[in-house]
Amino acid sequence: MSTSTAELSMTHVHAVVEEVWTTFLGGGDPLYEIAPPTDRDPAEQGSVWDAAITVTGAWQAAIVICLPDGVADAVTRAMLGFAPEDHLAPEDLIDALGELVNVIGGNIKSLMPGPSKLSLPLVARGPISPSTSLVEACRLDLGWGPHSLRVVVSVPADQDRDQQAEEA
Amino acid sequence: MHALIIDDSRTMRTILRRIVTELGYEVTEAGNGQEALDALETGIDVDLCLIDWNMPLMDGYTFVTRVRAEPRWRSMTLMMVTTESEHGQIVRALAAGAHEYVIKPFTPEAIVEKLELLGLAAREVPA
């Protein structure tokens, strides 16, 4: 399925994140949408991990996932098959969260006009800010058990203006 | 049976390794296409390659073209396992010699089903 830039919505992004989440984490707690502004801002829950990837080509974007420590830890353990008592090294988190954003980014890219190319992922402890030439096109706040996470898709300002013109 | 898993993500290699070892495969891992070619050059006898597309140093598409150019590796089954889902890329990979194409995320069942279709996994028959 390919859609126009104007049609990239929270619904599309939510569907992609949910599919990836369910596949990687199996039958655990479901993701649910929470309305911003929220008192469950990931950044308010202590330390966070950000995982980012960029798309270049016919459609351009930066996709950033922000996960509090507890979520990052649980996702990494699930993906690597680690038991609760197993020690997680920062390298484990970086690799697993990089793959998570790679798969989410690739599936969002597949909804948009191509051809376009994914970068290699970037993962950091703390916030990753997209280039200042990008503007936020979609922000999704999701609850997962007592935790929350955030997915932000940013696009070049001129691409965003085109989208708004199409919507008008 | 021997599988070569080629992905720059150790996490993805771990996920794939769990699936194919359940099927009885011995596994070798490589972090990119060049590492995989180096492994093949050592003479290991590989039946199946599971190949990511986007990797540093050498991507999966280049690996497929290099393997297909070598008659000694012609019997290996090549399966792309990647987030790249544009129709043009799928066609390109299959035209270059990949036998199958799986888009991430995938369930273990999806991989096993593809391998069964290729005759590389035997479904257990109840006694």
PDB file of C-alpha atoms in Angstrom:
ATOM      1  CA  MET A   1       0.000   0.000   0.000  1.00  0.00           C
ATOM      2  CA  SER A   2       1.295   3.431  -0.872  1.00  0.00           C
ATOM      3  CA  THR A   3      -0.371   6.620   0.233  1.00  0.00           C
ATOM      4  CA  SER A   4       0.033  10.302  -0.491  1.00  0.00           C
ATOM      5  CA  THR A   5       1.964  12.526   1.872  1.00  0.00           C
ATOM      6  CA  ALA A   6      -1.327  14.066   2.945  1.00  0.00           C
ATOM      7  CA  GLU A   7      -2.541  10.730   4.183  1.00  0.00           C
ATOM      8  CA  LEU A   8       0.280   9.962   6.633  1.00  0.00           C
ATOM      9  CA  SER A   9      -1.689  10.059   9.840  1.00  0.00           C
ATOM     10  CA  MET A  10      -1.463   8.959  13.416  1.00  0.00           C
ATOM     11  CA  THR A  11      -3.679   6.037  12.407  1.00  0.00           C
ATOM     12  CA  HIS A  12      -1.090   4.791   9.911  1.00  0.00           C
ATOM     13  CA  VAL A  13       1.802   5.269  12.292  1.00  0.00           C
ATOM     14  CA  HIS A  14      -0.117   3.635  15.142  1.00  0.00           C
ATOM     15  CA  ALA A  15      -0.937   0.603  12.966  1.00  0.00           C
ATOM     16  CA  VAL A  16       2.725   0.170  12.007  1.00  0.00           C
ATOM     17  CA  VAL A  17       4.005   0.535  15.573  1.00  0.00           C
ATOM     18  CA  GLU A  18       1.381  -1.862  16.885  1.00  0.00           C
ATOM     19  CA  GLU A  19       2.209  -4.520  14.290  1.00  0.00           C
ATOM     20  CA  VAL A  20       5.941  -4.296  14.969  1.00  0.00           C
ATOM     21  CA  TRP A  21       5.387  -4.237  18.728  1.00  0.00           C
ATOM     22  CA  THR A  22       3.114  -7.280  18.698  1.00  0.00           C
ATOM     23  CA  THR A  23       5.463  -9.247  16.457  1.00  0.00           C
ATOM     24  CA  PHE A  24       8.557  -8.515  18.522  1.00  0.00           C
ATOM     25  CA  LEU A  25       6.989  -8.686  21.972  1.00  0.00           C
ATOM     26  CA  GLY A  26       4.374 -11.373  21.487  1.00  0.00           C
ATOM     27  CA  GLY A  27       1.199 -11.446  23.509  1.00  0.00           C
ATOM     28  CA  GLY A  28       2.076  -9.021  26.289  1.00  0.00           C
ATOM     29  CA  ASP A  29       0.312  -5.795  27.229  1.00  0.00           C
ATOM     30  CA  PRO A  30      -1.275  -4.039  24.233  1.00  0.00           C
ATOM     31  CA  LEU A  31      -0.340  -0.541  23.155  1.00  0.00           C
ATOM     32  CA  TYR A  32      -3.024   2.110  23.530  1.00  0.00           C
ATOM     33  CA  GLU A  33      -3.168   5.699  22.426  1.00  0.00           C
ATOM     34  CA  ILE A  34      -2.968   8.418  25.043  1.00  0.00           C
ATOM     35  CA  ALA A  35      -3.896  11.979  24.289  1.00  0.00           C
ATOM     36  CA  PRO A  36      -1.219  14.639  24.605  1.00  0.00           C
ATOM     37  CA  PRO A  37      -0.509  16.752  26.534  1.00  0.00           C
ATOM     38  CA  THR A  38       0.030  14.021  29.027  1.00  0.00           C
ATOM     39  CA  ASP A  39       1.481  13.744  32.479  1.00  0.00           C
ATOM     40  CA  ARG A  40       3.069  10.544  31.194  1.00  0.00           C
ATOM     41  CA  ASP A  41       5.581  12.245  28.959  1.00  0.00           C
ATOM     42  CA  PRO A  42       8.403   9.695  28.504  1.00  0.00           C
ATOM     43  CA  ALA A  43      10.935  12.366  29.387  1.00  0.00           C
ATOM     44  CA  GLU A  44       9.156  12.908  32.712  1.00  0.00           C
ATOM     45  CA  GLN A  45       9.599   9.268  33.674  1.00  0.00           C
ATOM     46  CA  GLY A  46      13.331   9.421  34.278  1.00  0.00           C
ATOM     47  CA  SER A  47      16.008   8.545  31.746  1.00  0.00           C
ATOM     48  CA  VAL A  48      14.990   7.865  28.183  1.00  0.00           C
ATOM     49  CA  TRP A  49      16.454   6.191  25.133  1.00  0.00           C
ATOM     50  CA  ASP A  50      15.865   7.708  21.717  1.00  0.00           C
ATOM     51  CA  ALA A  51      16.141   5.664  18.523  1.00  0.00           C
ATOM     52  CA  ALA A  52      16.101   7.509  15.198  1.00  0.00           C
ATOM     53  CA  ILE A  53      16.238   6.749  11.495  1.00  0.00           C
ATOM     54  CA  THR A  54      15.973   8.945   8.421  1.00  0.00           C
ATOM     55  CA  VAL A  55      14.344   8.394   5.052  1.00  0.00           C
ATOM     56  CA  THR A  56      15.682  10.119   1.932  1.00  0.00           C
ATOM     57  CA  GLY A  57      14.356  10.095  -1.606  1.00  0.00           C
ATOM     58  CA  ALA A  58      10.879  10.724  -2.981  1.00  0.00           C
ATOM     59  CA  TRP A  59       9.646  11.011   0.593  1.00  0.00           C
ATOM     60  CA  GLN A  60      11.910  12.451   3.282  1.00  0.00           C
ATOM     61  CA  ALA A  61      11.513  12.145   7.015  1.00  0.00           C
ATOM     62  CA  ALA A  62      13.124  11.526  10.363  1.00  0.00           C
ATOM     63  CA  ILE A  63      11.440   9.021  12.650  1.00  0.00           C
ATOM     64  CA  VAL A  64      12.300   9.119  16.355  1.00  0.00           C
ATOM     65  CA  ILE A  65      11.067   6.736  19.040  1.00  0.00           C
ATOM     66  CA  CYS A  66      11.440   7.830  22.645  1.00  0.00           C
ATOM     67  CA  LEU A  67      11.332   5.107  25.284  1.00  0.00           C
ATOM     68  CA  PRO A  68      11.749   5.397  29.059  1.00  0.00           C
ATOM     69  CA  ASP A  69      14.342   3.078  30.620  1.00  0.00           C
ATOM     70  CA  GLY A  70      11.746   0.512  31.723  1.00  0.00           C
ATOM     71  CA  VAL A  71      10.295   0.151  28.230  1.00  0.00           C
ATOM     72  CA  ALA A  72      13.700   0.078  26.551  1.00  0.00           C
ATOM     73  CA  ASP A  73      14.803  -2.643  28.960  1.00  0.00           C
ATOM     74  CA  ALA A  74      11.661  -4.751  28.464  1.00  0.00           C
ATOM     75  CA  VAL A  75      11.737  -4.450  24.673  1.00  0.00           C
ATOM     76  CA  THR A  76      15.408  -5.425  24.520  1.00  0.00           C
ATOM     77  CA  ARG A  77      14.906  -8.452  26.781  1.00  0.00           C
ATOM     78  CA  ALA A  78      11.940  -9.609  24.705  1.00  0.00           C
ATOM     79  CA  MET A  79      13.764  -9.216  21.391  1.00  0.00           C
ATOM     80  CA  LEU A  80      16.933 -10.939  22.586  1.00  0.00           C
ATOM     81  CA  GLY A  81      15.126 -13.597  24.621  1.00  0.00           C
ATOM     82  CA  PHE A  82      16.853 -12.539  27.848  1.00  0.00           C
ATOM     83  CA  ALA A  83      15.496 -13.601  31.233  1.00  0.00           C
ATOM     84  CA  PRO A  84      14.784 -10.942  33.907  1.00  0.00           C
ATOM     85  CA  GLU A  85      17.953 -11.935  35.791  1.00  0.00           C
ATOM     86  CA  ASP A  86      20.213 -11.675  32.716  1.00  0.00           C
ATOM     87  CA  HIS A  87      22.497  -8.658  32.608  1.00  0.00           C
ATOM     88  CA  LEU A  88      21.755  -6.151  29.833  1.00  0.00           C
ATOM     89  CA  ALA A  89      24.705  -4.189  28.485  1.00  0.00           C
ATOM     90  CA  PRO A  90      24.223  -0.780  26.839  1.00  0.00           C
ATOM     91  CA  GLU A  91      25.313  -2.427  23.563  1.00  0.00           C
ATOM     92  CA  ASP A  92      22.324  -4.785  23.833  1.00  0.00           C
ATOM     93  CA  LEU A  93      19.925  -1.842  24.170  1.00  0.00           C
ATOM     94  CA  ILE A  94      21.558   0.078  21.328  1.00  0.00           C
ATOM     95  CA  ASP A  95      21.347  -2.889  18.976  1.00  0.00           C
ATOM     96  CA  ALA A  96      17.759  -3.893  19.843  1.00  0.00           C
ATOM     97  CA  LEU A  97      16.347  -0.358  19.791  1.00  0.00           C
ATOM     98  CA  GLY A  98      18.187   0.290  16.522  1.00  0.00           C
ATOM     99  CA  GLU A  99      16.482  -2.723  14.977  1.00  0.00           C
ATOM    100  CA  LEU A 100      13.122  -1.614  16.407  1.00  0.00           C
ATOM    101  CA  VAL A 101      13.322   1.830  14.786  1.00  0.00           C
ATOM    102  CA  ASN A 102      14.695   0.276  11.589  1.00  0.00           C
ATOM    103  CA  VAL A 103      11.643  -1.957  11.231  1.00  0.00           C
ATOM    104  CA  ILE A 104       9.161   0.760  12.236  1.00  0.00           C
ATOM    105  CA  GLY A 105      10.847   3.260   9.902  1.00  0.00           C
ATOM    106  CA  GLY A 106      10.920   0.799   7.022  1.00  0.00           C
ATOM    107  CA  ASN A 107       7.240   0.037   7.392  1.00  0.00           C
ATOM    108  CA  ILE A 108       6.271   3.739   7.593  1.00  0.00           C
ATOM    109  CA  LYS A 109       8.415   4.360   4.491  1.00  0.00           C
ATOM    110  CA  SER A 110       6.525   1.622   2.668  1.00  0.00           C
ATOM    111  CA  LEU A 111       3.298   3.618   3.099  1.00  0.00           C
ATOM    112  CA  MET A 112       4.726   6.649   1.325  1.00  0.00           C
ATOM    113  CA  PRO A 113       5.657   7.342  -2.304  1.00  0.00           C
ATOM    114  CA  GLY A 114       9.013   5.873  -3.354  1.00  0.00           C
ATOM    115  CA  PRO A 115      11.682   5.239  -4.216  1.00  0.00           C
ATOM    116  CA  SER A 116      13.359   6.225  -0.993  1.00  0.00           C
ATOM    117  CA  LYS A 117      16.120   4.905   1.212  1.00  0.00           C
ATOM    118  CA  LEU A 118      16.494   4.227   4.919  1.00  0.00           C
ATOM    119  CA  SER A 119      19.595   5.325   6.820  1.00  0.00           C
ATOM    120  CA  LEU A 120      21.279   3.109   9.368  1.00  0.00           C
ATOM    121  CA  PRO A 121      19.681   3.670  12.800  1.00  0.00           C
ATOM    122  CA  LEU A 122      21.023   5.951  15.509  1.00  0.00           C
ATOM    123  CA  VAL A 123      20.389   5.183  19.181  1.00  0.00           C
ATOM    124  CA  ALA A 124      21.311   7.375  22.147  1.00  0.00           C
ATOM    125  CA  ARG A 125      20.712   7.632  25.858  1.00  0.00           C
ATOM    126  CA  GLY A 126      18.813  10.911  25.955  1.00  0.00           C
ATOM    127  CA  PRO A 127      17.045  12.968  23.330  1.00  0.00           C
ATOM    128  CA  ILE A 128      17.929  12.983  19.632  1.00  0.00           C
ATOM    129  CA  SER A 129      16.764  16.155  17.898  1.00  0.00           C
ATOM    130  CA  PRO A 130      16.031  15.966  14.180  1.00  0.00           C
ATOM    131  CA  SER A 131      17.611  18.567  11.913  1.00  0.00           C
ATOM    132  CA  THR A 132      16.251  22.083  12.404  1.00  0.00           C
ATOM    133  CA  SER A 133      15.095  22.030   8.760  1.00  0.00           C
ATOM    134  CA  LEU A 134      12.480  19.426   9.697  1.00  0.00           C
ATOM    135  CA  VAL A 135       9.083  20.076  11.217  1.00  0.00           C
ATOM    136  CA  GLU A 136       6.981  17.660  13.206  1.00  0.00           C
ATOM    137  CA  ALA A 137       4.331  16.034  10.974  1.00  0.00           C
ATOM    138  CA  CYS A 138       2.995  13.380  13.331  1.00  0.00           C
ATOM    139  CA  ARG A 139       3.378  12.675  17.047  1.00  0.00           C
ATOM    140  CA  LEU A 140       1.984   9.550  18.625  1.00  0.00           C
ATOM    141  CA  ASP A 141       1.885   9.066  22.398  1.00  0.00           C
ATOM    142  CA  LEU A 142       1.265   5.473  23.372  1.00  0.00           C
ATOM    143  CA  GLY A 143       0.675   3.756  26.676  1.00  0.00           C
ATOM    144  CA  TRP A 144       2.109   0.325  27.423  1.00  0.00           C
ATOM    145  CA  GLY A 145       1.144  -0.961  30.834  1.00  0.00           C
ATOM    146  CA  PRO A 146       2.115   1.792  33.286  1.00  0.00           C
ATOM    147  CA  HIS A 147       4.674   3.213  30.847  1.00  0.00           C
ATOM    148  CA  SER A 148       4.442   5.426  27.818  1.00  0.00           C
ATOM    149  CA  LEU A 149       6.450   5.905  24.667  1.00  0.00           C
ATOM    150  CA  ARG A 150       6.403   8.423  21.863  1.00  0.00           C
ATOM    151  CA  VAL A 151       6.883   8.178  18.107  1.00  0.00           C
ATOM    152  CA  VAL A 152       7.546  11.382  16.169  1.00  0.00           C
ATOM    153  CA  VAL A 153       7.729  11.696  12.381  1.00  0.00           C
ATOM    154  CA  SER A 154       9.329  14.925  11.139  1.00  0.00           C
ATOM    155  CA  VAL A 155       9.476  16.042   7.515  1.00  0.00           C
ATOM    156  CA  PRO A 156      11.121  18.924   5.628  1.00  0.00           C
ATOM    157  CA  ALA A 157       9.188  22.167   6.016  1.00  0.00           C
ATOM    158  CA  ASP A 158       8.419  22.427   2.286  1.00  0.00           C
ATOM    159  CA  GLN A 159       7.082  18.849   2.223  1.00  0.00           C
ATOM    160  CA  ASP A 160       4.867  19.746   5.197  1.00  0.00           C
ATOM    161  CA  ARG A 161       3.605  22.876   3.375  1.00  0.00           C
ATOM    162  CA  ASP A 162       2.729  20.709   0.354  1.00  0.00           C
ATOM    163  CA  GLN A 163       0.843  18.362   2.658  1.00  0.00           C
ATOM    164  CA  GLN A 164      -1.136  21.200   4.209  1.00  0.00           C
ATOM    165  CA  ALA A 165      -1.942  22.587   0.740  1.00  0.00           C
ATOM    166  CA  GLU A 166      -3.222  19.156  -0.343  1.00  0.00           C
ATOM    167  CA  GLU A 167      -5.367  18.946   2.775  1.00  0.00           C
ATOM    168  CA  ALA A 168      -6.810  22.423   2.094  1.00  0.00           C
TER     169      ALA A 168
ATOM    170  CA  MET B   1      21.876 -28.260   7.260  1.00  0.00           C
ATOM    171  CA  HIS B   2      23.795 -25.025   7.653  1.00  0.00           C
ATOM    172  CA  ALA B   3      22.383 -21.485   7.618  1.00  0.00           C
ATOM    173  CA  LEU B   4      24.347 -18.260   7.177  1.00  0.00           C
ATOM    174  CA  ILE B   5      22.542 -15.330   8.837  1.00  0.00           C
ATOM    175  CA  ILE B   6      23.654 -11.958   7.479  1.00  0.00           C
ATOM    176  CA  ASP B   7      22.397  -8.875   9.334  1.00  0.00           C
ATOM    177  CA  ASP B   8      24.167  -5.937  10.960  1.00  0.00           C
ATOM    178  CA  SER B   9      21.791  -6.196  13.922  1.00  0.00           C
ATOM    179  CA  ARG B  10      22.869  -8.765  16.487  1.00  0.00           C
ATOM    180  CA  THR B  11      19.302  -8.701  17.784  1.00  0.00           C
ATOM    181  CA  MET B  12      17.905  -9.747  14.414  1.00  0.00           C
ATOM    182  CA  ARG B  13      20.589 -12.423  14.040  1.00  0.00           C
ATOM    183  CA  THR B  14      19.562 -13.759  17.457  1.00  0.00           C
ATOM    184  CA  ILE B  15      15.873 -13.839  16.498  1.00  0.00           C
ATOM    185  CA  LEU B  16      16.619 -15.663  13.237  1.00  0.00           C
ATOM    186  CA  ARG B  17      19.089 -18.020  14.893  1.00  0.00           C
ATOM    187  CA  ARG B  18      16.405 -19.105  17.392  1.00  0.00           C
ATOM    188  CA  ILE B  19      14.051 -19.946  14.530  1.00  0.00           C
ATOM    189  CA  VAL B  20      16.446 -21.949  12.380  1.00  0.00           C
ATOM    190  CA  THR B  21      18.202 -23.804  15.207  1.00  0.00           C
ATOM    191  CA  GLU B  22      14.738 -25.090  16.215  1.00  0.00           C
ATOM    192  CA  LEU B  23      14.625 -26.576  12.731  1.00  0.00           C
ATOM    193  CA  GLY B  24      17.960 -28.299  13.274  1.00  0.00           C
ATOM    194  CA  TYR B  25      20.241 -25.893  11.434  1.00  0.00           C
ATOM    195  CA  GLU B  26      23.819 -25.217  12.368  1.00  0.00           C
ATOM    196  CA  VAL B  27      24.324 -21.433  12.164  1.00  0.00           C
ATOM    197  CA  THR B  28      27.083 -19.062  11.100  1.00  0.00           C
ATOM    198  CA  GLU B  29      26.536 -15.319  11.558  1.00  0.00           C
ATOM    199  CA  ALA B  30      27.886 -12.359   9.594  1.00  0.00           C
ATOM    200  CA  GLY B  31      27.403  -8.626  10.213  1.00  0.00           C
ATOM    201  CA  ASN B  32      27.426  -7.587   6.547  1.00  0.00           C
ATOM    202  CA  GLY B  33      27.785  -8.953   3.021  1.00  0.00           C
ATOM    203  CA  GLN B  34      31.568  -8.810   3.013  1.00  0.00           C
ATOM    204  CA  GLU B  35      31.835 -10.783   6.262  1.00  0.00           C
ATOM    205  CA  ALA B  36      29.465 -13.326   4.761  1.00  0.00           C
ATOM    206  CA  LEU B  37      31.574 -13.672   1.597  1.00  0.00           C
ATOM    207  CA  ASP B  38      34.669 -14.083   3.792  1.00  0.00           C
ATOM    208  CA  ALA B  39      32.883 -16.852   5.712  1.00  0.00           C
ATOM    209  CA  LEU B  40      31.925 -18.622   2.475  1.00  0.00           C
ATOM    210  CA  GLU B  41      35.510 -18.357   1.222  1.00  0.00           C
ATOM    211  CA  THR B  42      36.640 -20.447   4.211  1.00  0.00           C
ATOM    212  CA  GLY B  43      34.822 -23.345   2.555  1.00  0.00           C
ATOM    213  CA  ILE B  44      31.856 -23.796   4.880  1.00  0.00           C
ATOM    214  CA  ASP B  45      29.054 -25.693   3.221  1.00  0.00           C
ATOM    215  CA  VAL B  46      25.968 -23.465   3.446  1.00  0.00           C
ATOM    216  CA  ASP B  47      22.468 -24.521   2.410  1.00  0.00           C
ATOM    217  CA  LEU B  48      20.573 -21.338   3.273  1.00  0.00           C
ATOM    218  CA  CYS B  49      21.432 -17.630   3.535  1.00  0.00           C
ATOM    219  CA  LEU B  50      19.076 -15.246   5.368  1.00  0.00           C
ATOM    220  CA  ILE B  51      20.056 -11.782   4.169  1.00  0.00           C
ATOM    221  CA  ASP B  52      19.256  -8.259   5.346  1.00  0.00           C
ATOM    222  CA  TRP B  53      19.296  -5.493   2.705  1.00  0.00           C
ATOM    223  CA  ASN B  54      20.679  -2.408   4.475  1.00  0.00           C
ATOM    224  CA  MET B  55      24.075  -3.114   5.997  1.00  0.00           C
ATOM    225  CA  PRO B  56      27.355  -1.223   6.169  1.00  0.00           C
ATOM    226  CA  LEU B  57      30.335  -2.245   3.957  1.00  0.00           C
ATOM    227  CA  MET B  58      28.327  -4.515   1.664  1.00  0.00           C
ATOM    228  CA  ASP B  59      24.529  -4.589   1.425  1.00  0.00           C
ATOM    229  CA  GLY B  60      22.422  -7.665   0.921  1.00  0.00           C
ATOM    230  CA  TYR B  61      21.629  -6.981  -2.724  1.00  0.00           C
ATOM    231  CA  THR B  62      25.328  -6.797  -3.609  1.00  0.00           C
ATOM    232  CA  PHE B  63      25.930 -10.009  -1.662  1.00  0.00           C
ATOM    233  CA  VAL B  64      23.237 -11.781  -3.699  1.00  0.00           C
ATOM    234  CA  THR B  65      24.752 -10.632  -7.009  1.00  0.00           C
ATOM    235  CA  ARG B  66      28.239 -11.701  -5.882  1.00  0.00           C
ATOM    236  CA  VAL B  67      27.051 -15.150  -4.786  1.00  0.00           C
ATOM    237  CA  ARG B  68      25.081 -15.689  -7.969  1.00  0.00           C
ATOM    238  CA  ALA B  69      28.180 -14.860 -10.036  1.00  0.00           C
ATOM    239  CA  GLU B  70      30.036 -17.794  -8.455  1.00  0.00           C
ATOM    240  CA  PRO B  71      29.132 -21.241  -9.857  1.00  0.00           C
ATOM    241  CA  ARG B  72      30.466 -22.984  -6.721  1.00  0.00           C
ATOM    242  CA  TRP B  73      27.751 -21.315  -4.607  1.00  0.00           C
ATOM    243  CA  ARG B  74      24.911 -21.877  -7.056  1.00  0.00           C
ATOM    244  CA  SER B  75      23.135 -24.490  -4.915  1.00  0.00           C
ATOM    245  CA  MET B  76      22.663 -22.163  -1.930  1.00  0.00           C
ATOM    246  CA  THR B  77      19.156 -20.884  -1.241  1.00  0.00           C
ATOM    247  CA  LEU B  78      19.063 -17.117  -0.737  1.00  0.00           C
ATOM    248  CA  MET B  79      16.265 -15.501   1.273  1.00  0.00           C
ATOM    249  CA  MET B  80      16.079 -11.751   1.779  1.00  0.00           C
ATOM    250  CA  VAL B  81      14.796 -10.773   5.257  1.00  0.00           C
ATOM    251  CA  THR B  82      14.476  -7.014   5.269  1.00  0.00           C
ATOM    252  CA  THR B  83      12.388  -3.914   5.987  1.00  0.00           C
ATOM    253  CA  GLU B  84      12.721  -2.885   2.337  1.00  0.00           C
ATOM    254  CA  SER B  85       9.244  -3.493   0.962  1.00  0.00           C
ATOM    255  CA  GLU B  86       9.086  -1.312  -2.170  1.00  0.00           C
ATOM    256  CA  HIS B  87       7.882  -3.390  -5.091  1.00  0.00           C
ATOM    257  CA  GLY B  88      10.852  -2.340  -7.234  1.00  0.00           C
ATOM    258  CA  GLN B  89      13.325  -3.579  -4.659  1.00  0.00           C
ATOM    259  CA  ILE B  90      11.592  -6.922  -4.258  1.00  0.00           C
ATOM    260  CA  VAL B  91      11.634  -7.421  -8.039  1.00  0.00           C
ATOM    261  CA  ARG B  92      15.302  -6.381  -8.174  1.00  0.00           C
ATOM    262  CA  ALA B  93      16.343  -8.850  -5.477  1.00  0.00           C
ATOM    263  CA  LEU B  94      14.431 -11.739  -7.017  1.00  0.00           C
ATOM    264  CA  ALA B  95      15.827 -10.916 -10.465  1.00  0.00           C
ATOM    265  CA  ALA B  96      19.341 -10.923  -8.997  1.00  0.00           C
ATOM    266  CA  GLY B  97      18.835 -14.464  -7.755  1.00  0.00           C
ATOM    267  CA  ALA B  98      17.140 -14.363  -4.348  1.00  0.00           C
ATOM    268  CA  HIS B  99      14.677 -17.233  -3.990  1.00  0.00           C
ATOM    269  CA  GLU B 100      12.410 -15.674  -1.383  1.00  0.00           C
ATOM    270  CA  TYR B 101      11.671 -12.313   0.193  1.00  0.00           C
ATOM    271  CA  VAL B 102      10.418 -11.802   3.754  1.00  0.00           C
ATOM    272  CA  ILE B 103       9.523  -8.359   5.072  1.00  0.00           C
ATOM    273  CA  LYS B 104      10.253  -7.450   8.702  1.00  0.00           C
ATOM    274  CA  PRO B 105       8.536  -7.719  11.108  1.00  0.00           C
ATOM    275  CA  PHE B 106       7.873 -11.416  10.672  1.00  0.00           C
ATOM    276  CA  THR B 107       6.630 -14.200  12.886  1.00  0.00           C
ATOM    277  CA  PRO B 108       8.661 -17.405  13.288  1.00  0.00           C
ATOM    278  CA  GLU B 109       5.794 -19.190  11.545  1.00  0.00           C
ATOM    279  CA  ALA B 110       6.224 -16.988   8.458  1.00  0.00           C
ATOM    280  CA  ILE B 111       9.896 -17.940   8.142  1.00  0.00           C
ATOM    281  CA  VAL B 112       9.182 -21.635   8.703  1.00  0.00           C
ATOM    282  CA  GLU B 113       6.392 -21.539   6.120  1.00  0.00           C
ATOM    283  CA  LYS B 114       8.713 -20.016   3.510  1.00  0.00           C
ATOM    284  CA  LEU B 115      11.380 -22.610   4.278  1.00  0.00           C
ATOM    285  CA  GLU B 116       8.823 -25.390   3.946  1.00  0.00           C
ATOM    286  CA  LEU B 117       7.847 -24.078   0.528  1.00  0.00           C
ATOM    287  CA  LEU B 118      11.520 -24.160  -0.446  1.00  0.00           C
ATOM    288  CA  GLY B 119      11.877 -27.693   0.903  1.00  0.00           C
ATOM    289  CA  LEU B 120      14.264 -26.512   3.604  1.00  0.00           C
ATOM    290  CA  ALA B 121      12.121 -27.267   6.645  1.00  0.00           C
ATOM    291  CA  ALA B 122      10.167 -30.392   7.378  1.00  0.00           C
ATOM    292  CA  ARG B 123       6.805 -30.004   9.054  1.00  0.00           C
ATOM    293  CA  GLU B 124       6.484 -32.473  11.916  1.00  0.00           C
ATOM    294  CA  VAL B 125       4.028 -35.184  11.053  1.00  0.00           C
ATOM    295  CA  PRO B 126       2.097 -36.552  14.031  1.00  0.00           C
ATOM    296  CA  ALA B 127       2.925 -40.204  14.699  1.00  0.00           C
TER     297      ALA B 127
END
